[in-house]
Coordinates of C-alpha atoms in Angstrom, one line a residue:
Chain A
X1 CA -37.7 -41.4 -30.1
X2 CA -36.6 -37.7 -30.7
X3 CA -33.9 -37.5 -34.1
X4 CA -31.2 -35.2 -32.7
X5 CA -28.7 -35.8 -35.3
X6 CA -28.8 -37.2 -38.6
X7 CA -25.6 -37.3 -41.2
X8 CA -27.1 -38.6 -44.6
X9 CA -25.9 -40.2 -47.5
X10 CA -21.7 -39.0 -46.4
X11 CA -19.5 -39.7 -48.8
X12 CA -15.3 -38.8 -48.1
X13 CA -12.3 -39.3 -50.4
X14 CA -8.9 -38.6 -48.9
X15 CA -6.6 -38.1 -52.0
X16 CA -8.7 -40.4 -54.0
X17 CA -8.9 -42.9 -51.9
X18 CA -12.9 -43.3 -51.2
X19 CA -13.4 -44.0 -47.5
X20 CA -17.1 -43.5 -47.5
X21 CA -19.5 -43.7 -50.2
X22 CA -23.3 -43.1 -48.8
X23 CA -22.8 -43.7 -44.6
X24 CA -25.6 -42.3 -42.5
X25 CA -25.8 -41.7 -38.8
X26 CA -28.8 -40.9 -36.6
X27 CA -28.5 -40.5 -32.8
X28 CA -31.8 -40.3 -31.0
X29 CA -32.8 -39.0 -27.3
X30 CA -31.9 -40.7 -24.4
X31 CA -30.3 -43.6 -27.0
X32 CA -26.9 -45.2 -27.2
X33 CA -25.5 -45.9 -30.9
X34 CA -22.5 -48.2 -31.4
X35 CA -20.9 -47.2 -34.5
X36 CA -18.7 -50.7 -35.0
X37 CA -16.6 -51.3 -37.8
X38 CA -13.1 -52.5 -38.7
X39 CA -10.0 -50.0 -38.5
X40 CA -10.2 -47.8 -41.7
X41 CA -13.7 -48.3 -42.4
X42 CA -14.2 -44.5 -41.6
X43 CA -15.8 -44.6 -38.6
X44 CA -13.8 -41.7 -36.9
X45 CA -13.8 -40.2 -40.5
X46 CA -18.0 -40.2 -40.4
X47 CA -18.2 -38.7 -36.9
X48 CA -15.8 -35.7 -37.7
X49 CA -18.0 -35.1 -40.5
X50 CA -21.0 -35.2 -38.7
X51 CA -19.7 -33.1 -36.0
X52 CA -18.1 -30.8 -38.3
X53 CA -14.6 -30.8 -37.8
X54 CA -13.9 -32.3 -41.7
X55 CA -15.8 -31.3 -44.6
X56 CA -17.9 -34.1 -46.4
X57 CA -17.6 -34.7 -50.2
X58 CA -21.2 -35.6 -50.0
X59 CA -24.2 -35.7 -48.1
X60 CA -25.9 -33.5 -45.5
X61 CA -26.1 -33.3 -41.1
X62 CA -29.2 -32.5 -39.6
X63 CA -28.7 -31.3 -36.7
X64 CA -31.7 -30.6 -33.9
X65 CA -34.1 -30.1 -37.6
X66 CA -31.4 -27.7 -39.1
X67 CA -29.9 -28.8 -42.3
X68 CA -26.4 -27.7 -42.7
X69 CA -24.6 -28.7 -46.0
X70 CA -21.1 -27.6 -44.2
X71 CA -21.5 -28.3 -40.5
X72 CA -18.8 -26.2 -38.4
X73 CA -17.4 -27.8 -35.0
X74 CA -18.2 -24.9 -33.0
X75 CA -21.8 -23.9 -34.8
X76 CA -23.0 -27.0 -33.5
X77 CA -21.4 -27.0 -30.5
X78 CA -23.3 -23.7 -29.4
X79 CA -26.5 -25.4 -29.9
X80 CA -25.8 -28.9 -27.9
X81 CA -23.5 -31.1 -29.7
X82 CA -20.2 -32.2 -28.0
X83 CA -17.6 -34.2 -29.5
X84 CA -14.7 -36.2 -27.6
X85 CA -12.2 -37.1 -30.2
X86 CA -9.8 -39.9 -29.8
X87 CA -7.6 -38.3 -28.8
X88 CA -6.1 -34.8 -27.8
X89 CA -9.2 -32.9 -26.3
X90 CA -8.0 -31.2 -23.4
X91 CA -4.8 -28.7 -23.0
X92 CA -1.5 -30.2 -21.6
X93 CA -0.7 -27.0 -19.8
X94 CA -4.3 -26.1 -18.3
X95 CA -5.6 -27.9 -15.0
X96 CA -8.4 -30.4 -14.6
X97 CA -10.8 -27.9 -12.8
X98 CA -9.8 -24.9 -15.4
X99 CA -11.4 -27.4 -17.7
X100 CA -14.3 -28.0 -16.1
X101 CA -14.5 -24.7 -14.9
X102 CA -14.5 -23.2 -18.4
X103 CA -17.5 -25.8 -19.8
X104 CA -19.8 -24.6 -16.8
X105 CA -19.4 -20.9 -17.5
X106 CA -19.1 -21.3 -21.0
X107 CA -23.0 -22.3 -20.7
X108 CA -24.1 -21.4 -17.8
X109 CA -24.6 -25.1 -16.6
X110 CA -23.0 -25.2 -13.5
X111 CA -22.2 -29.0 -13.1
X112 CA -18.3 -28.6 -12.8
X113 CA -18.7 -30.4 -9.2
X114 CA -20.6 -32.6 -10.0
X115 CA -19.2 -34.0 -13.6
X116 CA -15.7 -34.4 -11.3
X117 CA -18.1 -36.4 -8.4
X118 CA -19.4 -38.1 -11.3
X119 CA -16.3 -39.1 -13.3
X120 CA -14.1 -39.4 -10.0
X121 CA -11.9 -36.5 -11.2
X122 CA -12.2 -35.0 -7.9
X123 CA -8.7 -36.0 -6.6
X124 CA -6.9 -34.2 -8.7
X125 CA -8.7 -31.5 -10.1
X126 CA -5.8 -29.3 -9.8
X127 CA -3.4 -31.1 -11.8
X128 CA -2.3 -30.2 -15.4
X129 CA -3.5 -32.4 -17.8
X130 CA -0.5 -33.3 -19.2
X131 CA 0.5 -35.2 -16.0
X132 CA -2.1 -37.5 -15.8
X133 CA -2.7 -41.1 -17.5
X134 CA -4.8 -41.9 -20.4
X135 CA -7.2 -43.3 -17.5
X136 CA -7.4 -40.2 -15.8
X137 CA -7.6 -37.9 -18.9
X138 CA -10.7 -40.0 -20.9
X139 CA -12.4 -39.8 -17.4
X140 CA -11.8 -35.5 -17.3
X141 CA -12.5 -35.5 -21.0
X142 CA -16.0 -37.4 -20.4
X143 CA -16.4 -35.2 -17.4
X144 CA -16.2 -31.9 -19.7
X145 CA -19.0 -33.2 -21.3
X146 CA -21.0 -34.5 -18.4
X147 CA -20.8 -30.4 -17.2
X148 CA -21.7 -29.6 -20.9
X149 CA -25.1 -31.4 -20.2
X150 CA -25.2 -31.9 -24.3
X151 CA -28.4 -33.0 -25.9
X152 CA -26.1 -35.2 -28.2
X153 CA -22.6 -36.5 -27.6
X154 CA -20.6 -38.2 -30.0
X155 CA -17.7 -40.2 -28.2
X156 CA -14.7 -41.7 -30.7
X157 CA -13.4 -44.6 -29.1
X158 CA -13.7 -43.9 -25.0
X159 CA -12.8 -47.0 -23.9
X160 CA -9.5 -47.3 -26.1
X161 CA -6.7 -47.9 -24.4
X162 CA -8.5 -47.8 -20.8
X163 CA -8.5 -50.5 -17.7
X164 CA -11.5 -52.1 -17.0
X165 CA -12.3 -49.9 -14.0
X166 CA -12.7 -47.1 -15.6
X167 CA -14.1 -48.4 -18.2
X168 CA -17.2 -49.3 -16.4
X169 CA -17.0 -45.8 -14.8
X170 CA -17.0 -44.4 -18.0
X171 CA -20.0 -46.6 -19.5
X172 CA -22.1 -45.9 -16.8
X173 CA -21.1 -42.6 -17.1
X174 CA -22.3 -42.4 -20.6
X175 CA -25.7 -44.7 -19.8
X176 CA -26.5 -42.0 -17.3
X177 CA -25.9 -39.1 -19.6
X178 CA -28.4 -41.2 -21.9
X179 CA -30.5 -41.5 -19.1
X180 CA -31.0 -37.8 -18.8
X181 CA -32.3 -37.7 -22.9
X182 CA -28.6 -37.0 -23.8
X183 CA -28.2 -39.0 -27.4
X184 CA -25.2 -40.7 -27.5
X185 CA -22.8 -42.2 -30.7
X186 CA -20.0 -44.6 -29.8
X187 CA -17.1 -46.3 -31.3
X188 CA -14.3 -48.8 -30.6
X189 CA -13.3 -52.1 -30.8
X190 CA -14.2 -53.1 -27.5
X191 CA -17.1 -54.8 -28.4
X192 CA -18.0 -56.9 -25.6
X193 CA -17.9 -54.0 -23.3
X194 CA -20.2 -51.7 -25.9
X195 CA -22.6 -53.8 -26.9
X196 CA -23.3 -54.2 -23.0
X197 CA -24.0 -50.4 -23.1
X198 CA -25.4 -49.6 -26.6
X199 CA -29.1 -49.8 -27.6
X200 CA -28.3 -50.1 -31.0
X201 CA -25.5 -51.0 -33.2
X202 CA -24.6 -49.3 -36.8
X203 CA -22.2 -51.5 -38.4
X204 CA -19.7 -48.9 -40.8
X205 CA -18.2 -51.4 -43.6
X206 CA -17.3 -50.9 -47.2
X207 CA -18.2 -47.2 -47.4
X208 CA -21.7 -47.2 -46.2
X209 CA -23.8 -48.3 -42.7
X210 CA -26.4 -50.9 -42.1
X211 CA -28.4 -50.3 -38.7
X212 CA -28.1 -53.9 -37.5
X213 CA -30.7 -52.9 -34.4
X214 CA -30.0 -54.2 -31.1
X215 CA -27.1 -55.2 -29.9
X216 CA -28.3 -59.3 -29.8
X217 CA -29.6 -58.6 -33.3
X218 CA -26.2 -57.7 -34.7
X219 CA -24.3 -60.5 -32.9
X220 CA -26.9 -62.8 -35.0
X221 CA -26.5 -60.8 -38.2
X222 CA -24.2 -63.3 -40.1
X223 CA -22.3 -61.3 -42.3
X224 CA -21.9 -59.1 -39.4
X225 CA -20.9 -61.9 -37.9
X226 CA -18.7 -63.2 -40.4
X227 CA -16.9 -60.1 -41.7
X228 CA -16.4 -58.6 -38.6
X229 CA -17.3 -60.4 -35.3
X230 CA -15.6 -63.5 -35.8
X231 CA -18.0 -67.0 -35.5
X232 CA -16.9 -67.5 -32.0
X233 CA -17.4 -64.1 -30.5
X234 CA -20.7 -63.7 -32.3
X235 CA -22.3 -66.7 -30.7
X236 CA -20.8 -66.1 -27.4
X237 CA -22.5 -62.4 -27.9
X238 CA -25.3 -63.8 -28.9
X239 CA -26.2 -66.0 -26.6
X240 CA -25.1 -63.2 -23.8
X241 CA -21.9 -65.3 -22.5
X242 CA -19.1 -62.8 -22.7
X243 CA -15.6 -64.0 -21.2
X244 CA -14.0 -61.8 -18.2
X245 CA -10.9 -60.8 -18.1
X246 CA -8.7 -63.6 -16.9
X247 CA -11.4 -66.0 -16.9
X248 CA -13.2 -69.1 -18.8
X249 CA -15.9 -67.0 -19.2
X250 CA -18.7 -65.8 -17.1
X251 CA -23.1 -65.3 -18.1
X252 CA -24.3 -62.2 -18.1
X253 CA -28.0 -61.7 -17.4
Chain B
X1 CA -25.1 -9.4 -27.2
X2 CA -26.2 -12.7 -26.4
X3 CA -24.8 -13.8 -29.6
X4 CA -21.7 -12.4 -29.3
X5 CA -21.3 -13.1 -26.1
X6 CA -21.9 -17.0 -27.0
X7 CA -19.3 -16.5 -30.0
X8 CA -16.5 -15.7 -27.3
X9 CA -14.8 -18.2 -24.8
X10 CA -15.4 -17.9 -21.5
X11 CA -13.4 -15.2 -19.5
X12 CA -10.5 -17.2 -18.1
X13 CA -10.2 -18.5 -21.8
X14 CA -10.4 -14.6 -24.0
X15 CA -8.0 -13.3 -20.7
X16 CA -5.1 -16.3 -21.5
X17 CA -6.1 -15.7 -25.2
X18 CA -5.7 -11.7 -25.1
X19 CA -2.6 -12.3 -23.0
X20 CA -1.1 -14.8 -25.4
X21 CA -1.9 -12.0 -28.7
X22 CA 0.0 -9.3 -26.6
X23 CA 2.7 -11.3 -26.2
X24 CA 3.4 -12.5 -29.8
X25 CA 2.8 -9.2 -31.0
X26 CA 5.8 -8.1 -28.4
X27 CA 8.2 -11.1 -29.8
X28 CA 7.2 -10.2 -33.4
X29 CA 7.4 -6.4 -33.1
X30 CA 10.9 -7.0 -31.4
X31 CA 12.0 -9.0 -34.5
X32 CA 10.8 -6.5 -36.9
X33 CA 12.6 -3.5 -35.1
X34 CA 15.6 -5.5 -34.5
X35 CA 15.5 -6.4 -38.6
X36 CA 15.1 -2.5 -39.4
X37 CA 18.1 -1.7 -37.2
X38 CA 20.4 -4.2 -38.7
X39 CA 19.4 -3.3 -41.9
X40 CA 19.7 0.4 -41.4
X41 CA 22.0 1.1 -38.5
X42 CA 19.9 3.1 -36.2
X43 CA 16.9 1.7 -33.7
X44 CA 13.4 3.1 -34.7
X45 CA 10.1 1.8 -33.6
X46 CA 8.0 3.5 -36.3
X47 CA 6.9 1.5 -38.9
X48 CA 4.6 2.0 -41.7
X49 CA 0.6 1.8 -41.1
X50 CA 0.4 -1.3 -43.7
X51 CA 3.4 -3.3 -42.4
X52 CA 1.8 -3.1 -38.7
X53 CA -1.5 -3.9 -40.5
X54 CA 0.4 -6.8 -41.4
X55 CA 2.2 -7.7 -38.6
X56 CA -1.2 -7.5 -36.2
X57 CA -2.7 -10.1 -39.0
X58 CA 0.5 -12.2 -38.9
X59 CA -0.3 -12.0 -35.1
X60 CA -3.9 -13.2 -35.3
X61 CA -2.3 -16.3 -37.4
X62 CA 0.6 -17.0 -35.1
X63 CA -2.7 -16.7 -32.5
X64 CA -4.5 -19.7 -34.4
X65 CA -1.1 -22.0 -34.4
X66 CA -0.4 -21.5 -30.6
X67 CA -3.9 -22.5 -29.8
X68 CA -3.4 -25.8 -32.0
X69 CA -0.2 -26.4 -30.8
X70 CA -1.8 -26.1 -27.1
X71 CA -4.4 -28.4 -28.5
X72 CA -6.6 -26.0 -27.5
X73 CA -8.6 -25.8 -30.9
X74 CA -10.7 -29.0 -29.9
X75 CA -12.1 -27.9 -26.5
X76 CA -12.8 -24.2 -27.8
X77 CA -14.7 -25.9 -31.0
X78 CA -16.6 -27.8 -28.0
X79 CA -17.4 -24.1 -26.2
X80 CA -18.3 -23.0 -29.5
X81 CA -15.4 -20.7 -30.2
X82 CA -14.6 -20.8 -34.1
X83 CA -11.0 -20.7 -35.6
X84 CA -11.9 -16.4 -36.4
X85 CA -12.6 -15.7 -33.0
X86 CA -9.4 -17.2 -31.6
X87 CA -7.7 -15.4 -34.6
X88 CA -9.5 -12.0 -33.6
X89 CA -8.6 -12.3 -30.0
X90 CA -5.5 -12.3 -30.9
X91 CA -5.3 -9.6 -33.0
X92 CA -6.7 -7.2 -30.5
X93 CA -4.0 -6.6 -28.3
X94 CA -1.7 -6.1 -31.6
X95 CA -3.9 -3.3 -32.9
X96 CA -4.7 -1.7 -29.4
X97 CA -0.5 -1.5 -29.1
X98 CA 0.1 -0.5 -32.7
X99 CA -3.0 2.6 -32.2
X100 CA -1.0 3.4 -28.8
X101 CA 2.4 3.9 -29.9
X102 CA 0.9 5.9 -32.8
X103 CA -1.2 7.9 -30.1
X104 CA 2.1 8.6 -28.0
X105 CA 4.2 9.4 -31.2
X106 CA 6.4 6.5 -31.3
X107 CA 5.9 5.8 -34.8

C-alpha cells in the first residue's frame, strides 16, 4: 500500500481548549479510511489540518513524501489533494457545469461529463448552486472531485444530512474513486452506512487516534465499542446485521 | 510559465475575478472622489500616487472578502489558487486604471 498522506503527532488548541493532543492520519492508495469519533472530538478539526486550511499547534503532514510543517490548502491542492468540507464548497451564484467546468480546465483532466454522468448531476447542470438541495449539492461537490481525478481526497461528513439514495450514489461514488488508486479519508456519524464502505476505521477520541483496522475489527474493539458504538450496535456491526431503514433489520453478506 | 500558470485559476475564474477588481475599484474610487468633493467643494479625480497605492491595496483586500463571501475561497483553495493570488487579481485592474488616468492626465 502506497502512503499518500500522513498528518503526525497533530496537536490543536482553540483558545486553550486542547482538541487534539498527538492525532495522526494516513490515507493510502486505492484505500478508504473512516475517521469516526464523537461530535467535538476534532475530527473535522484534524482533516483541516491535514489539508491545510487551519494551522496545527503541533505535528507535521506528509504529503506524497514532502514534509511540510505549515501545509497550505491550495499548495497541496496543486499536487493532488482535494478536500470537500462540510459544508460550503461550491458558489451560490455560479452554475453546476461552471463548476465542473472550471476543475477540468483547471488541470487539464477533462472528466467534467463524465463526473456529472457519474454523480447524476447531469439534469441540471445549468442550475446555480444556490437552488439546489443538500442532495443535489453533496452529489456536485463529490462530482468536482470525481473531475479533479485526486490521488487523495479527504471527504468531511458526505453523507450528513443526505437520503439514502444518494447516499449509496455517493459511496459508490467514493469506492470507485478508490478503485482507480484515489486514497480516500471519511467522516460522519453514519456508521452503518461507512463502515460498509471503509477498509479501515481510525477511531479520533480524547485528543489522539487509534487505527482500530477493519471495519469488523473496530465493531469488536470494546472500548470502541463501549465509548462510542453503543453495545447493541456494535454486535449488530459485528456480526454484519445492520437494520434498514424502516425495517426489523436485514443480513448483509 | 507552467508554474505560474498553475498558481492562477482557470480563465472563466481570473476573467469573473479581474471583472469583480475593476469593479470595486470603480465603487471605491467613486467614494473617494465623492469624499474629496464634499470636503473641498469642487469635483477632482486626481489623487495623490500613495493614496491610490492605497486604495488599489484596499481593492485587492475588498477582492479577498468578496470571494469569501461568494464562498468561493474553498473551491479556488481546491484549484490551487492561494488567498495572494485572488488578492493580486484583484488589484490589477485597480492599478491598470489608476496608471491610465495618470497616462491621460486626469490626475
Amino acid at each position: 500500500m502506497t502512503l499518500v498522506l500522513r498528518a503526525d503527532s497533530i496537536g490543536k488548541a482553540f483558545g486553550g481548549r486542547s482538541v487534539l493532543t498527538a492525532a495522526t492520519l494516513r490515507a493510502y492508495a486505492g484505500q478508504i479510511a473512516f475517521l469516526v469519533g464523537r461530535n467535538g472530538c476534532g475530527k473535522s478539526t484534524l482533516l483541516n489540518i491535514a489539508v491545510g486550511a487551519l494551522e496545527a499547534g503541533d505535528g507535521i503532514v506528509t504529503f506524497k513524501g514532502r514534509a511540510y510543517l505549515r501545509p497550505t490548502w491550495h499548495t497541496l491542492a496543486r499536487q493532488g489533494l482535494y478536500y470537500l468540507p462540510d459544508r460550503d464548497l461550491l458558489s451560490p451564484s455560479r452554475t453546476v457545469r461552471q463548476h465542473l467546468s472550471a476543475v477540468a480546465r483547471q488541470f487539464g483532466s477533462g472528466g467534467a461529463d463524465a463526473a456529472a454522468q457519474v454523480c447524476d448531476v447531469a439534469p441540471f447542470l445549468d442550475r446555480r448552486c444556490g437552488d439546489l438541495s443538500t442532495g443535489e449539492r453533496r452529489r456536485v461537490e463529490v462530482a468536482t472531485a470525481v473531475a479533479r481525478k485526486p490521488e487523495c481526497l479527504l471527504a468531511d461528513e458526505p453523507l450528513r444530512h443526505i437520503d439514502p439514495r444518494d447516499r449509496t450514489l455517493i459511496a459508490k461514488v467514493l469506492q470507485y474513486m478508490a478503485s482507480r488508486g484515489c486514497a480516500v479519508v471519511v467522516t460522519g456519524q453514519d456508521v452503518e452506512d461507512l463502515f460498509d464502505l471503509a477498509d479501515s476505521v481510525v477511531w479520533c477520541t480524547d485528543g489522539t487516534t487509534y487505527e482500530l483496522g477493519s471495519p469488523g475489527t473496530a465493531a469488536s474493539n470494546w472500548r470502541f465499542a463501549a465509548t462510542y458504538l453503543g453495545a447493541a450496535r456494535a454486535a449488530r456491526l459485528a456480526a454484519g446485521f445492520v437494520p434498514a431503514a424502516g425495517e426489523r433489520g436485514t443480513f448483509r453478506e | 510559465m507552467s508554474s505560474l500558470r498553475a498558481r492562477l485559476p482557470e480563465r472563466g475564474m481570473t476573467i469573473a475575478l479581474l471583472r469583480r477588481g475593476a469593479l470595486l475599484w470603480l465603487l471605491a474610487r467613486m467614494l473617494v472622489v465623492a469624499g474629496g468633493a464634499a470636503l473641498s467643494g469642487h469635483v477632482s479625480l486626481g489623487i495623490f500616487a500613495p493614496t491610490a497605492l492605497a486604495l488599489s491595496l484596499a481593492v485587492g483586500a475588498m477582492g479577498l472578502l468578496d470571494a469569501r463571501r461568494r464562498n468561493e475561497h474553498r473551491f479556488l483553495a481546491n484549484l490551487g489558487v492561494s488567498p495572494l493570488t485572488i488578492v493580486l487579481l484583484s488589484i490589477i485592474p485597480a492599478l491598470v486604471a489608476e496608471l491610465a488616468l495618470r497616462i491621460a492626465g486626469l490626475q
